[in-house]
Coordinates of N, CA and C and ligand atoms in Angstrom, one line a residue:
X22 N 0.8 -1.0 -0.1 CA -0.3 0.0 -0.3 C 0.6 1.2 0.4
X23 N 0.6 2.4 -0.5 CA 1.2 3.8 -0.6 C 0.3 4.4 0.1
X24 N 1.4 5.5 0.3 CA 0.3 6.8 0.7 C -0.8 6.4 1.8
X25 N 0.1 5.2 2.8 CA -0.6 4.9 3.9 C -0.3 5.7 4.6
X26 N -0.8 5.9 6.2 CA -0.3 6.9 6.8 C 0.2 6.0 8.0
X27 N 1.6 5.9 9.0 CA 2.2 5.2 9.6 C 2.4 5.9 10.9
X28 N 2.7 5.2 11.9 CA 3.2 5.4 12.8 C 4.2 5.9 13.0
X29 N 4.2 7.5 14.0 CA 5.9 7.8 13.8 C 6.5 6.9 14.9
X30 N 7.7 7.1 15.1 CA 8.8 6.8 15.9 C 8.5 6.9 17.3
X31 N 8.1 6.0 18.1 CA 7.6 5.9 19.5 C 9.1 5.2 20.5
X32 N 9.3 6.5 21.4 CA 10.6 5.6 22.4 C 10.1 4.4 22.6
X33 N 11.7 4.0 22.5 CA 11.6 2.2 23.3 C 12.9 1.8 23.6
X34 N 12.2 2.3 24.6 CA 14.2 1.6 25.5 C 14.1 0.0 25.8
X35 N 13.1 -0.7 25.1 CA 13.4 -1.6 24.7 C 14.7 -2.3 23.6
X36 N 14.3 -1.3 22.7 CA 14.8 -1.6 21.2 C 16.1 -1.2 21.5
X37 N 16.4 0.2 22.3 CA 17.4 1.0 22.7 C 18.6 -0.1 23.6
X38 N 17.8 -0.9 23.8 CA 18.8 -1.8 24.8 C 19.1 -3.0 23.7
X39 N 18.6 -3.0 22.7 CA 18.7 -4.1 21.9 C 19.7 -3.9 21.0
X40 N 19.9 -2.6 20.5 CA 20.4 -2.0 19.2 C 21.9 -1.6 20.3
X41 N 21.8 -1.3 21.4 CA 22.9 -1.4 22.4 C 24.1 -2.6 22.7
X42 N 23.4 -3.9 22.5 CA 24.1 -5.5 23.0 C 23.9 -5.5 21.4
X43 N 24.0 -5.4 20.5 CA 23.1 -6.7 19.5 C 25.0 -6.6 19.2
X44 N 25.0 -8.2 18.7 CA 26.0 -8.5 18.0 C 26.4 -9.7 17.2
X45 N 26.5 -9.9 16.1 CA 26.7 -11.4 15.3 C 27.1 -12.2 15.9
X46 N 26.9 -13.1 14.8 CA 27.4 -14.1 16.1 C 28.2 -15.4 14.8
X47 N 29.1 -16.1 15.3 CA 30.5 -16.4 14.1 C 29.5 -17.5 13.5
X48 N 29.4 -17.5 11.9 CA 28.5 -18.3 11.2 C 29.0 -19.5 11.7
X49 N 29.7 -20.1 11.8 CA 30.0 -21.9 11.8 C 29.3 -22.3 13.2
X50 N 29.0 -21.5 13.9 CA 28.4 -21.7 15.5 C 27.2 -21.7 15.2
X51 N 26.6 -21.1 14.3 CA 25.3 -21.4 14.0 C 24.7 -22.6 14.1
X52 N 23.5 -22.9 14.5 CA 23.3 -24.2 14.2 C 21.3 -23.8 15.2
X53 N 20.4 -24.8 14.6 CA 19.2 -25.3 14.9 C 18.5 -24.7 16.3
X54 N 17.6 -23.9 16.2 CA 17.0 -23.8 15.4 C 17.0 -22.4 14.5
X55 N 16.6 -22.5 13.5 CA 16.7 -21.1 12.4 C 15.3 -21.2 12.4
X56 N 15.1 -19.5 11.5 CA 13.6 -19.3 11.5 C 13.0 -19.7 10.8
X57 N 11.6 -20.4 11.4 CA 10.5 -21.0 10.4 C 10.3 -20.6 9.0
X58 N 10.1 -21.0 8.4 CA 9.4 -20.9 7.1 C 8.4 -19.3 7.3
X59 N 7.9 -19.6 8.3 CA 7.1 -18.0 8.2 C 8.0 -16.5 9.0
X60 N 8.5 -17.4 9.9 CA 9.2 -16.6 10.4 C 10.5 -15.7 9.3
X61 N 11.0 -16.5 8.7 CA 11.7 -16.1 7.4 C 11.1 -15.1 6.1
X62 N 9.8 -16.0 6.0 CA 8.8 -14.9 5.3 C 9.1 -13.6 5.6
X63 N 8.7 -13.3 7.2 CA 8.8 -11.5 7.5 C 10.5 -11.3 8.0
X64 N 11.1 -12.1 8.2 CA 11.9 -11.7 7.8 C 12.6 -11.0 6.8
X65 N 12.8 -11.5 5.8 CA 12.6 -10.7 4.3 C 12.0 -9.6 3.9
X66 N 10.6 -10.0 4.8 CA 9.7 -8.7 3.9 C 10.0 -7.1 5.0
X67 N 10.4 -7.8 6.0 CA 11.7 -6.3 6.8 C 12.6 -6.0 6.6
X68 N 13.4 -6.8 5.8 CA 15.0 -7.1 5.6 C 14.5 -6.0 4.0
X69 N 13.8 -6.2 3.2 CA 13.2 -5.5 2.0 C 12.6 -4.1 2.3
X70 N 12.4 -3.9 3.9 CA 12.0 -2.4 3.8 C 13.0 -1.4 3.9
X71 N 13.6 -0.8 3.4 CA 14.7 -0.3 3.3 C 14.7 0.5 2.7
X72 N 15.6 2.0 2.8 CA 15.8 3.1 2.1 C 16.4 2.5 0.6
X73 N 15.9 3.5 0.2 CA 16.8 3.4 -1.5 C 16.7 4.7 -2.3
X74 N 18.0 5.7 -2.7 CA 17.6 6.3 -3.8 C 16.6 6.1 -4.8
X75 N 15.5 6.3 -4.8 CA 14.4 5.8 -6.7 C 14.1 4.8 -6.6
X76 N 13.7 4.2 -5.8 CA 12.6 3.2 -5.7 C 13.0 1.9 -6.6
X77 N 14.3 2.3 -6.8 CA 14.7 1.2 -7.5 C 15.0 -0.4 -6.9
X78 N 14.9 -0.5 -5.9 CA 14.9 -1.7 -5.3 C 16.0 -2.8 -5.9
X79 N 17.2 -2.2 -6.0 CA 18.8 -2.8 -6.5 C 18.8 -3.7 -5.6
X80 N 18.7 -4.5 -5.5 CA 18.9 -6.2 -4.8 C 18.0 -7.5 -4.9
X81 N 18.1 -8.6 -4.6 CA 17.1 -9.7 -5.0 C 18.2 -10.7 -3.5
X82 N 16.9 -11.9 -3.2 CA 17.5 -12.3 -2.0 C 17.4 -13.8 -2.8
X83 N 18.2 -14.7 -2.3 CA 18.0 -16.3 -2.8 C 18.3 -16.9 -1.4
X84 N 16.6 -17.7 -1.2 CA 17.3 -18.4 -0.4 C 18.0 -19.8 -0.3
X85 N 18.8 -20.0 0.3 CA 19.8 -21.3 0.1 C 19.8 -22.2 1.1
X86 N 18.8 -23.4 1.3 CA 18.6 -24.2 1.8 C 20.0 -25.2 2.3
X87 N 19.9 -25.8 3.5 CA 21.0 -26.5 3.8 C 21.6 -27.5 2.2
X88 N 20.9 -28.0 1.8 CA 21.2 -28.8 0.7 C 22.1 -28.4 -0.5
X89 N 21.2 -27.2 -1.1 CA 21.7 -26.1 -1.7 C 23.4 -25.8 -1.7
X90 N 23.8 -25.7 0.0 CA 24.5 -24.7 0.1 C 26.1 -26.3 0.0
X91 N 24.8 -26.8 0.3 CA 25.9 -28.8 0.8 C 26.7 -28.8 -0.2
X92 N 25.6 -28.8 -1.8 CA 25.9 -28.9 -2.4 C 27.3 -27.9 -3.5
X93 N 26.5 -26.9 -3.2 CA 27.5 -25.9 -3.9 C 29.4 -25.6 -2.8
X94 N 28.9 -25.8 -1.4 CA 30.1 -26.0 -0.9 C 30.6 -27.1 -1.7
X95 N 30.6 -28.3 -2.0 CA 31.2 -29.4 -2.9 C 31.7 -28.7 -3.9
X96 N 31.7 -28.0 -4.6 CA 32.1 -27.5 -5.8 C 32.4 -26.4 -5.3
X97 N 32.9 -26.1 -4.4 CA 33.9 -24.7 -4.5 C 35.2 -25.6 -3.5
X98 N 34.5 -26.9 -3.1 CA 35.9 -26.9 -2.2 C 37.7 -27.1 -3.8
X99 N 37.1 -27.6 -5.0 CA 38.4 -27.2 -5.9 C 39.2 -25.5 -5.8
X100 N 37.8 -25.3 -6.2 CA 38.4 -23.7 -6.4 C 39.2 -22.9 -5.3
X101 N 38.7 -23.4 -4.0 CA 39.4 -23.1 -2.9 C 41.2 -23.2 -3.1
X102 N 41.6 -24.8 -3.7 CA 43.1 -24.9 -3.6 C 43.3 -24.0 -4.4
X103 N 42.7 -22.9 -5.4 CA 43.6 -21.7 -6.4 C 43.8 -20.8 -5.5
X104 N 43.2 -20.6 -4.2 CA 43.1 -19.3 -3.5 C 44.5 -19.0 -3.1
X105 N 44.9 -18.2 -2.4 CA 46.7 -17.9 -1.7 C 46.4 -19.0 -0.4
X106 N 45.5 -19.0 0.6 CA 45.5 -19.9 1.3 C 44.7 -21.1 1.3
X107 N 44.9 -22.2 0.8 CA 43.9 -22.8 0.2 C 43.4 -23.7 1.6
X108 N 44.3 -24.0 2.4 CA 43.6 -25.0 3.4 C 42.5 -23.8 4.4
X109 N 42.9 -22.5 4.4 CA 42.0 -21.6 5.2 C 40.5 -21.7 4.1
X110 N 40.5 -21.4 3.1 CA 39.8 -21.6 2.1 C 38.8 -22.3 2.2
X111 N 39.3 -23.6 2.8 CA 38.4 -24.7 2.0 C 37.8 -24.7 3.9
X112 N 38.8 -23.8 4.6 CA 37.5 -24.3 6.3 C 36.7 -23.4 6.2
X113 N 36.6 -22.5 5.7 CA 35.7 -21.4 5.7 C 34.5 -21.5 4.8
X114 N 35.0 -22.7 4.1 CA 33.3 -23.0 3.8 C 32.5 -23.9 4.4
X115 N 33.1 -24.0 6.6 CA 32.1 -24.4 7.5 C 31.0 -23.0 7.6
X116 N 31.2 -22.1 7.0 CA 30.6 -20.7 7.6 C 29.2 -21.0 6.2
X117 N 29.7 -21.3 5.1 CA 28.2 -21.6 4.9 C 27.3 -22.5 4.6
X118 N 28.3 -23.9 5.2 CA 27.3 -24.8 5.2 C 26.6 -25.4 6.6
X119 N 27.3 -24.6 7.5 CA 26.6 -25.2 9.3 C 25.2 -24.1 9.4
X120 N 24.8 -23.0 9.3 CA 24.4 -22.3 9.6 C 22.2 -22.7 9.1
X121 N 21.6 -22.9 9.4 CA 19.7 -23.3 8.9 C 19.8 -22.7 7.6
X122 N 19.8 -21.3 8.3 CA 19.3 -20.9 6.9 C 19.8 -19.6 6.6
X123 N 20.1 -19.1 5.4 CA 21.0 -18.5 5.1 C 19.9 -17.7 3.6
X124 N 20.3 -16.7 4.2 CA 19.5 -15.5 2.5 C 21.2 -14.7 1.9
X125 N 20.9 -15.3 0.7 CA 22.1 -14.7 0.1 C 21.6 -13.0 -0.4
X126 N 22.4 -12.3 -0.7 CA 22.1 -11.1 -0.9 C 22.5 -10.2 -1.8
X127 N 21.8 -9.9 -3.2 CA 22.4 -9.7 -4.7 C 22.3 -8.7 -5.1
X128 N 23.1 -7.3 -5.1 CA 23.0 -5.7 -5.5 C 23.0 -6.0 -6.8
X129 N 21.9 -5.2 -7.5 CA 21.6 -5.9 -9.0 C 21.5 -4.4 -9.1
X130 N 22.6 -3.3 -9.3 CA 22.4 -2.2 -9.7 C 22.1 -1.9 -11.1
X131 N 21.4 -0.7 -11.6 CA 21.5 -0.5 -12.6 C 22.3 0.6 -13.0
X132 N 23.1 0.4 -14.2 CA 24.0 1.3 -14.3 C 24.0 2.1 -15.3
X133 N 22.9 2.3 -15.7 CA 22.1 3.3 -17.0 C 21.4 4.0 -15.5
X134 N 21.2 3.9 -14.9 CA 20.4 5.1 -13.8 C 21.0 6.2 -13.4
X135 N 20.5 7.2 -13.3 CA 20.6 8.5 -12.9 C 21.2 8.0 -11.5
X136 N 20.2 7.6 -10.9 CA 21.1 7.1 -9.8 C 22.1 6.2 -9.1
X137 N 22.9 6.9 -8.6 CA 24.5 5.8 -8.6 C 24.9 4.7 -8.4
X138 N 25.2 3.8 -9.4 CA 25.9 3.1 -8.3 C 25.9 2.6 -7.0
X139 N 26.8 4.1 -6.7 CA 27.3 3.4 -5.5 C 26.2 3.6 -4.7
X140 N 25.3 4.2 -4.3 CA 24.1 4.7 -3.7 C 23.2 3.6 -4.1
X141 N 22.9 2.5 -5.1 CA 22.6 1.5 -5.4 C 22.9 0.3 -4.0
X142 N 24.5 0.8 -4.3 CA 24.9 -0.8 -3.7 C 25.0 -0.4 -1.8
X143 N 24.7 0.7 -1.4 CA 24.6 1.2 0.0 C 23.4 0.4 0.0
X144 N 22.3 0.7 -0.6 CA 21.2 0.3 0.1 C 21.1 -1.5 0.0
X145 N 22.0 -2.1 -1.0 CA 22.2 -3.7 -0.9 C 23.0 -4.0 0.7
X146 N 23.7 -3.4 0.8 CA 24.0 -3.2 2.3 C 23.3 -3.3 3.6
X147 N 22.7 -2.2 3.5 CA 21.5 -1.4 4.0 C 20.5 -2.6 4.1
X148 N 20.5 -3.5 3.5 CA 19.3 -4.6 3.5 C 19.9 -5.6 4.2
X149 N 21.0 -6.0 3.9 CA 22.1 -7.0 4.7 C 21.7 -6.7 6.2
X150 N 22.1 -5.8 6.9 CA 21.3 -5.2 8.0 C 20.2 -5.0 9.1
X151 N 19.2 -5.1 8.2 CA 18.0 -5.4 8.4 C 17.7 -6.2 8.3
X152 N 18.0 -7.4 7.4 CA 17.8 -8.7 8.0 C 18.2 -9.0 8.9
X153 N 19.4 -8.6 9.4 CA 20.2 -9.3 11.1 C 19.2 -8.9 11.3
X154 N 19.0 -7.4 11.9 CA 18.3 -6.5 12.8 C 16.4 -7.5 13.0
X155 N 15.7 -7.6 11.3 CA 14.6 -8.9 11.8 C 14.8 -10.2 12.2
X156 N 16.3 -10.5 12.2 CA 16.4 -12.1 12.7 C 16.2 -12.1 13.7
X157 N 17.4 -10.7 14.4 CA 17.6 -10.5 15.9 C 16.2 -10.8 16.8
X158 N 15.5 -10.0 15.3 CA 14.4 -9.4 16.5 C 13.1 -11.0 16.6
X159 N 13.3 -12.0 15.9 CA 12.2 -13.2 15.9 C 13.0 -14.0 16.8
X160 N 14.1 -13.4 17.6 CA 15.1 -14.0 19.0 C 16.2 -15.1 18.1
X161 N 16.7 -15.1 17.0 CA 17.7 -15.6 16.2 C 18.8 -14.6 15.7
X162 N 20.3 -15.2 16.6 CA 21.7 -15.0 16.3 C 22.0 -15.0 14.4
X163 N 22.5 -14.1 14.0 CA 22.4 -13.7 12.5 C 24.5 -13.4 12.5
X164 N 24.8 -13.6 11.1 CA 26.0 -13.6 10.5 C 25.8 -12.4 9.0
X165 N 26.6 -12.0 8.9 CA 26.7 -11.5 7.2 C 28.0 -11.7 7.0
X166 N 28.6 -12.7 5.9 CA 29.5 -13.3 5.9 C 29.5 -12.9 3.9
X167 N 30.9 -12.3 3.9 CA 31.9 -12.8 2.1 C 31.9 -13.9 1.9
X168 N 33.8 -13.4 2.6 CA 34.7 -14.8 2.1 C 35.0 -14.9 0.6
X169 N 35.7 -15.9 0.2 CA 36.9 -15.7 -0.9 C 35.9 -16.2 -2.2
X170 N 34.4 -16.8 -1.5 CA 33.3 -16.9 -3.1 C 31.9 -16.3 -3.3
X171 N 32.7 -15.3 -2.7 CA 31.9 -13.6 -2.9 C 32.4 -12.8 -3.9
X172 N 33.6 -13.5 -4.0 CA 34.5 -11.7 -5.6 C 34.9 -12.8 -6.5
X173 N 35.3 -14.7 -6.1 CA 36.0 -15.2 -7.5 C 34.4 -15.7 -8.3
X174 N 35.1 -14.7 -9.8 CA 33.9 -15.2 -10.9 C 33.0 -16.9 -10.5
X175 N 34.3 -17.9 -10.9 CA 33.3 -18.7 -10.5 C 32.8 -19.4 -9.6
X176 N 33.1 -18.9 -9.1 CA 32.3 -19.3 -7.3 C 31.5 -18.6 -7.8
X177 N 31.4 -17.3 -8.0 CA 30.2 -16.7 -7.4 C 29.1 -17.3 -8.5
X178 N 29.1 -17.6 -9.6 CA 28.9 -18.2 -10.5 C 27.3 -19.0 -10.2
X179 N 28.2 -20.3 -9.2 CA 27.6 -21.0 -8.7 C 26.4 -21.4 -8.0
X180 N 26.2 -19.6 -7.4 CA 25.3 -19.1 -7.1 C 24.3 -18.4 -7.8
X181 N 24.5 -19.0 -8.4 CA 23.6 -18.0 -10.0 C 23.5 -16.5 -9.9
X182 N 24.5 -16.0 -9.7 CA 25.0 -14.7 -9.6 C 25.7 -13.8 -11.2
X183 N 24.7 -13.6 -11.6 CA 24.8 -13.0 -13.3 C 25.8 -11.3 -13.2
X184 N 26.0 -11.3 -15.1 CA 26.4 -10.1 -15.0 C 26.2 -8.9 -14.4
X185 N 27.1 -8.2 -13.7 CA 26.2 -6.9 -13.5 C 25.8 -6.6 -12.3
X186 N 26.0 -8.3 -11.4 CA 25.3 -8.8 -9.8 C 26.7 -8.8 -9.3
X187 N 26.4 -8.3 -7.9 CA 27.3 -8.6 -6.7 C 26.9 -9.1 -5.9
X188 N 27.8 -10.0 -5.3 CA 27.4 -10.8 -3.8 C 27.5 -9.1 -2.1
X189 N 26.4 -9.3 -2.3 CA 26.6 -7.9 -0.7 C 26.9 -8.9 0.5
X190 N 26.6 -9.9 0.5 CA 26.6 -11.0 1.6 C 25.5 -11.9 1.1
X191 N 26.1 -12.9 2.7 CA 25.4 -13.5 2.9 C 24.9 -13.8 4.8
X192 N 23.8 -13.6 4.5 CA 23.1 -13.6 6.0 C 23.0 -14.9 6.4
X193 N 23.1 -15.6 7.7 CA 22.9 -16.2 7.8 C 22.4 -16.4 9.3
X194 N 21.5 -16.9 9.5 CA 20.2 -17.3 10.7 C 20.0 -18.4 11.3
X195 N 20.2 -18.7 12.7 CA 20.3 -19.6 13.8 C 20.4 -19.2 15.4
X196 N 20.9 -20.6 15.8 CA 20.8 -20.3 17.0 C 22.7 -20.4 17.6
X197 N 23.1 -19.1 18.2 CA 24.5 -19.3 18.4 C 25.1 -20.0 19.3
X198 N 25.6 -21.0 19.0 CA 26.2 -22.4 19.7 C 27.1 -21.8 21.1
X199 N 27.6 -21.1 21.2 CA 28.6 -20.2 22.1 C 28.0 -18.9 22.4
X200 N 28.7 -18.3 24.0 CA 27.8 -16.5 24.3 C 28.5 -16.0 23.2
X201 N 28.4 -14.9 23.0 CA 28.1 -14.1 21.8 C 29.2 -12.7 23.0
X202 N 30.5 -12.8 22.3 CA 31.7 -11.8 22.9 C 31.4 -10.9 22.6
X203 N 31.4 -9.3 23.0 CA 31.8 -8.5 22.7 C 33.4 -7.9 22.4
X204 N 33.4 -7.3 20.8 CA 34.3 -7.0 20.3 C 34.2 -5.6 20.4
X205 N 35.7 -4.7 20.2 CA 36.2 -3.1 20.5 C 35.3 -2.4 19.5
X206 N 34.5 -1.8 20.0 CA 34.4 -0.4 19.4 C 34.7 0.7 18.9
X207 N 34.6 1.4 18.3 CA 35.1 2.1 18.0 C 35.3 3.6 19.1
X208 N 35.6 4.3 19.1 CA 35.7 5.5 19.9 C 35.4 6.5 19.1
X209 N 33.9 7.1 19.6 CA 33.8 8.0 18.9 C 34.2 9.1 18.8
X210 N 35.1 9.5 19.9 CA 35.8 10.9 19.5 C 36.4 11.2 18.4
X211 N 37.0 9.9 17.4 CA 37.9 10.4 17.2 C 37.1 9.9 15.4
X212 N 35.4 9.4 15.6 CA 34.6 9.9 14.5 C 33.9 10.0 14.2
X213 N 33.4 11.6 15.3 CA 32.4 12.1 15.3 C 32.9 13.5 15.0
X214 N 32.3 14.5 13.9 CA 32.7 15.8 14.1 C 31.6 16.9 14.1
X215 N 31.6 17.1 15.0 CA 30.3 18.3 15.6 C 30.6 20.0 15.1
X216 N 29.9 20.6 14.8 CA 29.8 21.5 13.9 C 28.4 22.2 14.6
X217 N 28.8 23.8 14.7 CA 27.5 24.6 15.4 C 26.7 24.7 14.4
Ligands
FMN30 C1 30.4 -6.9 3.9 C2 30.5 -7.9 5.1 C3 31.2 -8.7 5.0 C4 31.7 -9.6 5.6 N1 33.2 -10.8 5.8 C5 32.6 -11.7 6.6 C6 33.9 -13.1 6.1 O1 34.3 -13.2 5.1 N2 34.1 -13.3 6.9 C7 33.9 -13.2 8.7 O2 34.3 -14.1 9.2 N3 33.5 -12.2 8.7 C8 32.9 -11.6 8.1 N4 32.1 -10.2 8.4 C9 31.9 -10.5 9.6 C10 32.4 -9.5 10.5 O3 33.6 -9.8 10.3 C11 32.2 -9.9 12.0 O4 31.0 -10.3 12.0 C12 30.6 -8.4 12.0 O5 31.5 -7.3 11.7 C13 30.7 -8.5 13.6 O6 29.8 -7.0 13.5 P1 28.8 -6.8 14.8 O7 29.6 -7.0 15.8 O8 28.9 -5.5 15.0 O9 28.2 -7.4 15.1 C14 31.7 -9.1 7.5 C15 31.0 -8.1 7.5 C16 30.7 -7.6 6.5 C17 30.0 -6.2 7.1

């Protein structure tokens, strides 16, 4: 529906607390249960509710089930051998295969459009973050991963990502098998400039 009146933001200490403590999980430590099919439908809907200049919706989702990921990972193994560190390149495939639910976010910019490609790609990144928030809102941990197979042309093709498209990220969702540990956060003093 367009032109519908939406509620204005209301102060939510609960949401503030969630944002203050949100944290990605290690993808390889994500296990069952993941989002149900119904939850995932809503998570995708919430993820797609993201700003984009020009209403181009310059991204698409591929929901990759475990079987698909296992099959692709088997095909990625020989490609891992030509990476600078083949052992590590093989090891990180566990991040792709372990989680119960994975959404591949593909950036699909329209290069001929007056909205710069950079802005279209930023929108795809924002979608990735919103998917994480949405998964968290359903009580699932999440992880945004790219890894080498997002950049190797042969690997990318295995995921059905075509010419002119790029992988924005794999958003993995599930239950974290280990506690989420805080990591260093930026010192805002060095990041924020205030002008009168
Ligand atoms: C665009 C992007 C790509 C990422 N790719 C990887 C990756 O390939 N491997 C990895 O272990 N983590 C990857 N991460 C995740 C981060 O390393 C890390 O989990 C995340 O920044 C933690 O942030 P948080 O503590 O605020 O949740 C990626 C994150 C982003 C935003």
